[in-house]
Amino acid sequence: MTTSLRRVFESQPDRRYIMFGGKGGLGKTTLSATSAFWLASQGKRVLLFSVDPQASLSDIFERDIFGRGPVPIMENLWAQEVDADRRIREYQDEIRKKILDMYGFDKVPEEIDNYIAAASAEPAMEESAIFDAVVDIIVQGDYDYYIYDLVPLGHALYYLSMAKVYDEWINKITRLREDMRQYDQVAATMRREETVAEDQILGELTYIKERINASSRILTDAKRTAFFFVVVPENMIILDTKKAAALFAKFDVPISGYVVNRVLPADLTRENLPPYLRNRIAMQERYLGEINAGFGNQVLAYVPEMERDITGLPMIERLARRLFDEV
Ligand SMILES: Nc1ncnc2c1ncn2[C@@H]1O[C@H](COP(=O)(O)OP(=O)(O)OP(=O)(O)O)[C@@H](O)[C@H]1O
Ligand SMILES: [Mg+2]
């Protein structure tokens, strides 16, 4: 058992934003929770959070956490599951309110409301609302570590291209503003005043852009952020991980290392094994060899396949011991 993951945390204390990326179901949530547990037990204040509507943190901690803000799990450890749908609705309401304030309507005109509803159904809007929630979490609070429990790889890549997505969304708002010029004129005539809204809106957009740039700087800054890839010893997963790593390089997201999960215990081989298991182990050995050839010294840990799912603190603690203690 290697303890390099521990060394990464200990030798790089400025890396306070931690993420585990990887394809679906490989163990991202498990490793996020296990690292959170270990860091908290080292006396660090840790927030483990997710924006995944699947509520996996509720599952792993066996508690209802969803949409409740940071919930204390144990000393120094909080977990938070953002209710993304609620964020999206809040977003829409905010936009409506701004339009009302800005144009002095008492009611959002139906066409504009339809427009807002349509724009909100856009993935870009959804992702922006979610990204915004993430930005809120990482710019607020006084935790030593923020561990972001990511959704599967494809989506995670999408987040990483978020700055671009956000740009599109902002362009859309700008276009909405153009569309509303006609209302501007009507409203101004009715109120007999010049509109001063232009600067206000531009100010808002600039503010949003700056926030995004600041947080995408954090997420791509190897000094402050550790991004680990979870891989398992299986052929397709290894191939996909290599492709994903290339994509991440394209987005300038530095990969801090690989964690190999679900490694069958080595002592199994000593026993009198049925052929099925013997084959599985031989296959796994071959793929471990491939992982070693492909990722080599970037592998930080080999995590054993436990005899049951990792749920509940005692199980997380057991895995943390296997993962972080010198054994
Ligand atoms: N080393 C392990 N030993 C035993 N079970 C494991 C191990 N790692 C993960 N699991 C189990 O595998 C399942 C999937 O793990 P997990 O939820 O952490 O994956 P994920 O990558 O977060 O999935 P998703 O992509 O859906 O978010 C869970 O039931 C978890 O308990
Ligand atoms: Mg998960």
Coordinates of C-alpha atoms and ligand atoms in Angstrom, one line a residue:
M1 CA 0.0 0.0 0.0
T2 CA 1.4 3.3 -1.0
T3 CA 0.8 6.4 1.1
S4 CA 1.6 9.0 -1.6
L5 CA -1.9 10.4 -1.4
R6 CA -1.2 11.3 2.2
R7 CA 2.2 12.8 1.2
V8 CA 0.5 14.9 -1.5
F9 CA -1.8 16.4 1.2
E10 CA 1.0 16.8 3.7
S11 CA 3.5 18.3 1.4
Q12 CA 1.1 20.7 -0.4
P13 CA -0.9 22.3 2.4
D14 CA -1.9 25.2 0.1
R15 CA -3.9 22.9 -2.1
R16 CA -7.2 23.4 -0.4
Y17 CA -9.6 22.6 -3.3
I18 CA -9.7 18.9 -3.9
M19 CA -11.5 17.0 -6.6
F20 CA -11.7 13.4 -7.7
G21 CA -12.7 13.0 -11.3
G22 CA -13.5 9.9 -13.3
K23 CA -16.1 8.0 -15.1
G24 CA -19.4 7.0 -13.4
G25 CA -19.4 4.7 -10.5
L26 CA -15.6 4.3 -10.1
G27 CA -15.5 5.7 -6.5
K28 CA -15.3 9.5 -6.8
T29 CA -17.8 10.0 -3.9
T30 CA -16.2 7.2 -1.9
L31 CA -12.7 8.7 -2.2
S32 CA -13.9 12.3 -1.7
A33 CA -15.6 11.2 1.6
T34 CA -12.7 9.1 2.7
S35 CA -10.2 12.0 2.1
A36 CA -12.6 14.4 3.8
F37 CA -12.8 12.0 6.8
W38 CA -9.0 11.7 7.0
L39 CA -8.3 15.4 6.7
A40 CA -11.0 16.2 9.3
S41 CA -9.5 13.6 11.7
Q42 CA -6.1 15.4 11.2
G43 CA -7.8 18.5 12.6
K44 CA -8.5 20.3 9.3
R45 CA -11.9 21.9 8.9
V46 CA -13.4 20.3 5.8
L47 CA -16.4 21.0 3.7
L48 CA -17.3 18.1 1.3
F49 CA -19.9 19.3 -1.1
S50 CA -21.8 18.2 -4.2
V51 CA -24.2 19.7 -6.7
D52 CA -25.3 16.3 -8.0
P53 CA -29.1 15.9 -7.8
Q54 CA -28.5 12.2 -7.0
A55 CA -27.7 13.0 -3.4
S56 CA -24.8 10.6 -3.1
L57 CA -23.5 12.3 0.0
S58 CA -26.8 11.5 1.8
D59 CA -26.2 7.9 0.7
I60 CA -22.6 7.6 1.8
F61 CA -23.2 9.3 5.2
E62 CA -26.6 7.6 5.6
R63 CA -28.2 11.0 6.5
D64 CA -30.5 13.4 4.7
I65 CA -28.2 16.2 3.7
F66 CA -29.9 17.4 0.5
G67 CA -30.6 21.1 0.3
R68 CA -29.9 21.8 3.9
G69 CA -26.7 23.8 3.7
P70 CA -23.5 22.5 5.4
V71 CA -24.5 19.7 7.7
P72 CA -22.1 18.7 10.5
I73 CA -21.0 15.0 10.0
M74 CA -18.3 14.7 12.7
E75 CA -15.8 17.0 14.3
N76 CA -14.3 19.3 11.6
L77 CA -16.3 17.7 8.8
W78 CA -19.4 19.2 7.1
A79 CA -21.2 17.9 4.1
Q80 CA -23.4 19.9 1.8
E81 CA -25.6 18.9 -1.1
V82 CA -26.8 21.8 -3.2
D83 CA -30.3 21.6 -4.5
A84 CA -29.6 22.6 -8.1
D85 CA -33.2 22.8 -9.2
R86 CA -33.9 25.3 -6.4
R87 CA -30.9 27.3 -7.5
I88 CA -32.2 27.4 -11.0
R89 CA -35.6 28.6 -9.8
E90 CA -34.0 31.3 -7.6
Y91 CA -32.0 32.4 -10.6
Q92 CA -35.1 32.8 -12.7
D93 CA -36.8 34.8 -9.9
E94 CA -33.8 37.0 -9.6
I95 CA -33.8 37.8 -13.3
R96 CA -37.5 38.5 -13.2
K97 CA -37.0 40.8 -10.2
K98 CA -34.2 42.7 -12.0
I99 CA -36.4 43.2 -15.0
L100 CA -39.2 44.5 -12.9
D101 CA -36.9 46.9 -11.0
M102 CA -35.1 48.1 -14.0
Y103 CA -38.1 48.8 -16.2
G104 CA -40.6 49.8 -13.6
F105 CA -43.1 47.1 -14.6
D106 CA -45.4 45.7 -12.0
K107 CA -45.6 42.5 -13.9
V108 CA -43.1 40.8 -16.2
P109 CA -44.7 41.0 -19.7
E110 CA -45.7 37.6 -20.8
E111 CA -43.4 37.4 -23.8
I112 CA -40.4 38.2 -21.6
D113 CA -41.6 35.7 -19.0
N114 CA -41.8 33.0 -21.8
Y115 CA -38.3 34.0 -22.9
I116 CA -37.0 33.6 -19.3
A117 CA -38.7 30.2 -19.1
A118 CA -37.2 29.1 -22.4
A119 CA -33.8 30.4 -21.6
S120 CA -33.9 28.6 -18.2
A121 CA -34.5 25.3 -19.8
E122 CA -31.2 25.7 -21.7
P123 CA -28.4 23.5 -20.4
A124 CA -26.2 26.6 -20.3
M125 CA -28.6 28.3 -17.8
E126 CA -28.8 25.2 -15.7
E127 CA -25.1 24.7 -15.6
S128 CA -24.5 28.4 -14.9
A129 CA -26.8 28.2 -11.9
I130 CA -24.9 25.2 -10.7
F131 CA -21.6 26.7 -11.3
D132 CA -22.7 29.8 -9.5
A133 CA -23.6 27.7 -6.5
V134 CA -20.1 26.2 -6.6
V135 CA -18.5 29.6 -6.8
D136 CA -20.6 30.7 -3.8
I137 CA -19.4 27.8 -1.8
I138 CA -15.7 28.2 -2.6
V139 CA -15.6 31.9 -2.1
Q140 CA -17.5 31.8 1.2
G141 CA -16.9 30.0 4.5
D142 CA -13.7 29.5 6.4
Y143 CA -12.9 25.9 5.8
D144 CA -9.3 24.6 5.4
Y145 CA -10.4 22.2 2.6
Y146 CA -13.1 22.2 0.1
I147 CA -13.7 18.8 -1.4
Y148 CA -15.9 19.0 -4.5
D149 CA -17.6 15.6 -5.1
L150 CA -17.8 15.7 -8.9
V151 CA -20.3 14.2 -11.2
P152 CA -19.0 11.7 -13.8
L153 CA -16.3 12.8 -16.2
G154 CA -18.3 14.0 -19.1
H155 CA -20.2 16.4 -17.0
A156 CA -17.1 17.5 -15.1
L157 CA -15.5 18.4 -18.4
Y158 CA -18.5 20.5 -19.1
Y159 CA -18.0 22.4 -15.8
L160 CA -14.5 23.0 -16.7
S161 CA -15.5 24.6 -19.9
M162 CA -17.9 26.6 -17.9
A163 CA -16.2 29.9 -18.4
K164 CA -17.2 29.5 -22.1
V165 CA -20.7 28.4 -21.3
Y166 CA -21.1 31.3 -19.0
D167 CA -20.0 33.6 -21.8
E168 CA -22.7 32.2 -24.0
W169 CA -25.3 32.7 -21.3
I170 CA -24.2 36.3 -20.8
N171 CA -24.4 36.9 -24.5
K172 CA -27.9 35.6 -24.3
I173 CA -28.8 38.0 -21.6
T174 CA -27.3 40.8 -23.6
R175 CA -29.4 39.8 -26.5
L176 CA -32.4 39.7 -24.2
R177 CA -31.6 43.3 -23.4
E178 CA -31.5 44.2 -27.0
D179 CA -34.9 42.6 -27.5
M180 CA -36.2 44.7 -24.6
R181 CA -35.0 48.0 -26.0
Q182 CA -38.5 48.5 -27.3
Y183 CA -39.9 48.2 -23.8
D184 CA -37.1 50.5 -22.6
Q185 CA -38.4 53.2 -24.8
V186 CA -42.0 52.7 -23.9
A187 CA -41.2 52.6 -20.2
A188 CA -39.0 55.7 -20.4
T189 CA -41.6 57.6 -22.3
M190 CA -44.2 56.6 -19.7
R191 CA -42.0 57.6 -16.9
R192 CA -40.6 60.6 -18.8
E193 CA -37.1 59.7 -17.9
E194 CA -33.9 58.5 -19.4
T195 CA -33.0 54.9 -18.8
V196 CA -29.9 54.5 -16.7
A197 CA -30.2 50.8 -16.7
E198 CA -27.5 50.2 -19.2
D199 CA -24.5 50.7 -16.9
Q200 CA -26.2 48.8 -14.2
I201 CA -26.6 45.7 -16.4
L202 CA -23.1 46.0 -17.7
G203 CA -21.8 46.3 -14.2
E204 CA -23.7 43.1 -13.3
L205 CA -22.2 41.2 -16.2
T206 CA -18.7 42.4 -15.5
Y207 CA -19.2 41.3 -11.9
I208 CA -20.3 37.8 -13.0
K209 CA -17.4 37.5 -15.4
E210 CA -14.9 38.4 -12.8
R211 CA -16.3 35.9 -10.4
I212 CA -16.0 33.2 -13.1
N213 CA -12.5 34.1 -14.0
A214 CA -11.5 34.1 -10.4
S215 CA -12.9 30.7 -9.7
S216 CA -11.7 29.2 -12.9
R217 CA -8.3 30.5 -12.0
I218 CA -8.6 28.6 -8.7
L219 CA -9.7 25.4 -10.4
T220 CA -6.8 25.4 -12.8
D221 CA -4.2 26.6 -10.3
A222 CA -2.1 23.6 -9.4
K223 CA -0.8 25.4 -6.3
R224 CA -4.3 25.7 -4.8
T225 CA -6.2 22.8 -6.4
A226 CA -5.6 19.1 -6.5
F227 CA -7.4 17.2 -9.2
F228 CA -7.1 13.5 -8.9
F229 CA -8.3 10.9 -11.4
V230 CA -10.0 7.7 -10.2
V231 CA -9.3 4.7 -12.4
V232 CA -10.0 1.0 -11.9
P233 CA -8.1 -1.9 -13.4
E234 CA -10.4 -2.5 -16.4
N235 CA -9.6 -2.1 -20.1
M236 CA -12.3 0.3 -21.2
I237 CA -11.8 2.5 -18.1
I238 CA -8.1 2.8 -18.8
L239 CA -8.6 3.8 -22.4
D240 CA -11.3 6.4 -21.5
T241 CA -9.2 7.8 -18.7
K242 CA -6.3 8.3 -21.1
K243 CA -8.6 10.2 -23.5
A244 CA -10.0 12.3 -20.7
A245 CA -6.6 13.1 -19.4
A246 CA -5.7 14.5 -22.8
L247 CA -8.9 16.6 -22.8
F248 CA -8.1 18.0 -19.3
A249 CA -4.7 19.0 -20.6
K250 CA -6.5 20.9 -23.3
F251 CA -8.5 22.8 -20.7
D252 CA -5.3 23.5 -18.8
V253 CA -6.5 21.6 -15.8
P254 CA -3.5 20.0 -14.1
I255 CA -3.9 16.4 -13.0
S256 CA -2.3 15.9 -9.6
G257 CA -2.2 12.1 -9.8
Y258 CA -4.2 8.9 -10.2
V259 CA -5.9 6.7 -7.6
V260 CA -6.5 3.1 -8.6
N261 CA -9.7 1.9 -6.9
R262 CA -11.1 -1.6 -6.5
V263 CA -7.9 -3.5 -6.5
L264 CA -8.6 -7.1 -5.5
P265 CA -6.7 -8.0 -2.3
A266 CA -3.3 -9.6 -3.1
D267 CA -3.6 -12.2 -0.3
L268 CA -6.4 -13.8 -2.2
T269 CA -3.9 -15.4 -4.6
R270 CA -2.5 -17.5 -1.7
E271 CA -5.7 -19.4 -1.2
N272 CA -7.1 -22.2 -3.2
L273 CA -9.1 -20.2 -5.7
P274 CA -11.9 -21.2 -8.0
P275 CA -10.9 -20.6 -11.6
Y276 CA -13.4 -17.7 -12.0
L277 CA -11.6 -15.6 -9.3
R278 CA -8.2 -16.8 -10.5
N279 CA -9.0 -15.4 -13.9
R280 CA -10.3 -12.1 -12.6
I281 CA -7.1 -11.7 -10.6
A282 CA -4.9 -12.5 -13.5
M283 CA -6.9 -10.1 -15.7
Q284 CA -6.6 -7.4 -13.1
E285 CA -2.9 -7.9 -12.8
R286 CA -2.6 -7.4 -16.5
Y287 CA -4.5 -4.1 -16.3
L288 CA -2.6 -3.0 -13.3
G289 CA 0.5 -3.5 -15.4
E290 CA -1.1 -1.3 -18.1
I291 CA -1.9 1.4 -15.6
N292 CA 1.6 1.3 -14.4
A293 CA 2.9 1.6 -17.9
G294 CA 0.5 4.4 -18.8
F295 CA 0.4 6.5 -15.6
G296 CA 3.4 5.0 -13.7
N297 CA 4.8 7.3 -11.1
Q298 CA 1.6 9.4 -11.1
V299 CA -0.3 6.7 -9.3
L300 CA -0.7 7.9 -5.7
A301 CA -2.7 5.0 -4.2
Y302 CA -4.1 1.6 -4.8
V303 CA -7.4 1.2 -3.0
P304 CA -8.5 -2.3 -2.2
E305 CA -11.9 -3.7 -3.2
M306 CA -13.6 -4.0 0.2
E307 CA -16.0 -6.8 1.0
R308 CA -19.0 -4.4 0.9
D309 CA -20.1 -1.0 -0.1
I310 CA -18.6 2.0 1.6
T311 CA -21.4 3.6 3.5
G312 CA -21.5 4.9 7.0
L313 CA -18.7 6.5 9.0
P314 CA -17.2 3.2 10.4
M315 CA -16.7 1.9 6.9
I316 CA -15.3 5.2 5.7
E317 CA -12.9 5.1 8.6
R318 CA -11.8 1.6 7.7
L319 CA -11.1 2.7 4.1
A320 CA -9.3 5.9 5.3
R321 CA -7.0 3.7 7.4
R322 CA -6.2 1.5 4.4
L323 CA -5.7 4.6 2.2
F324 CA -3.8 7.0 4.4
D325 CA -2.0 5.1 7.2
E326 CA 1.3 3.4 6.7
V327 CA 0.4 -0.3 6.6
Ligands
LIG1 N1 -12.9 0.2 -2.8 C1 -14.2 -0.1 -2.7 N2 -14.6 -1.2 -2.2 C2 -15.9 -1.6 -2.1 N3 -16.9 -0.8 -2.7 C3 -16.5 0.3 -3.3 C4 -15.2 0.8 -3.3 N4 -15.2 2.0 -4.0 C5 -16.4 2.2 -4.3 N5 -17.3 1.3 -3.9 C6 -18.7 1.2 -4.1 O1 -19.0 1.4 -5.4 C7 -20.2 2.2 -5.6 C8 -19.8 3.4 -6.5 O2 -18.9 4.3 -5.8 P1 -19.1 5.9 -5.7 O3 -20.5 6.2 -5.5 O4 -18.0 6.4 -4.9 O5 -18.7 6.2 -7.3 P2 -18.8 7.6 -8.0 O6 -17.6 7.6 -8.9 O7 -19.0 8.7 -7.1 O8 -20.2 7.4 -8.9 P3 -21.0 8.5 -9.7 O9 -20.2 8.6 -10.9 O10 -22.3 7.9 -9.8 O11 -21.0 9.7 -8.8 C9 -20.7 2.6 -4.2 O12 -21.7 1.7 -3.9 C10 -19.4 2.4 -3.4 O13 -19.7 2.1 -2.0
MG2 MG -20.5 10.2 -7.0

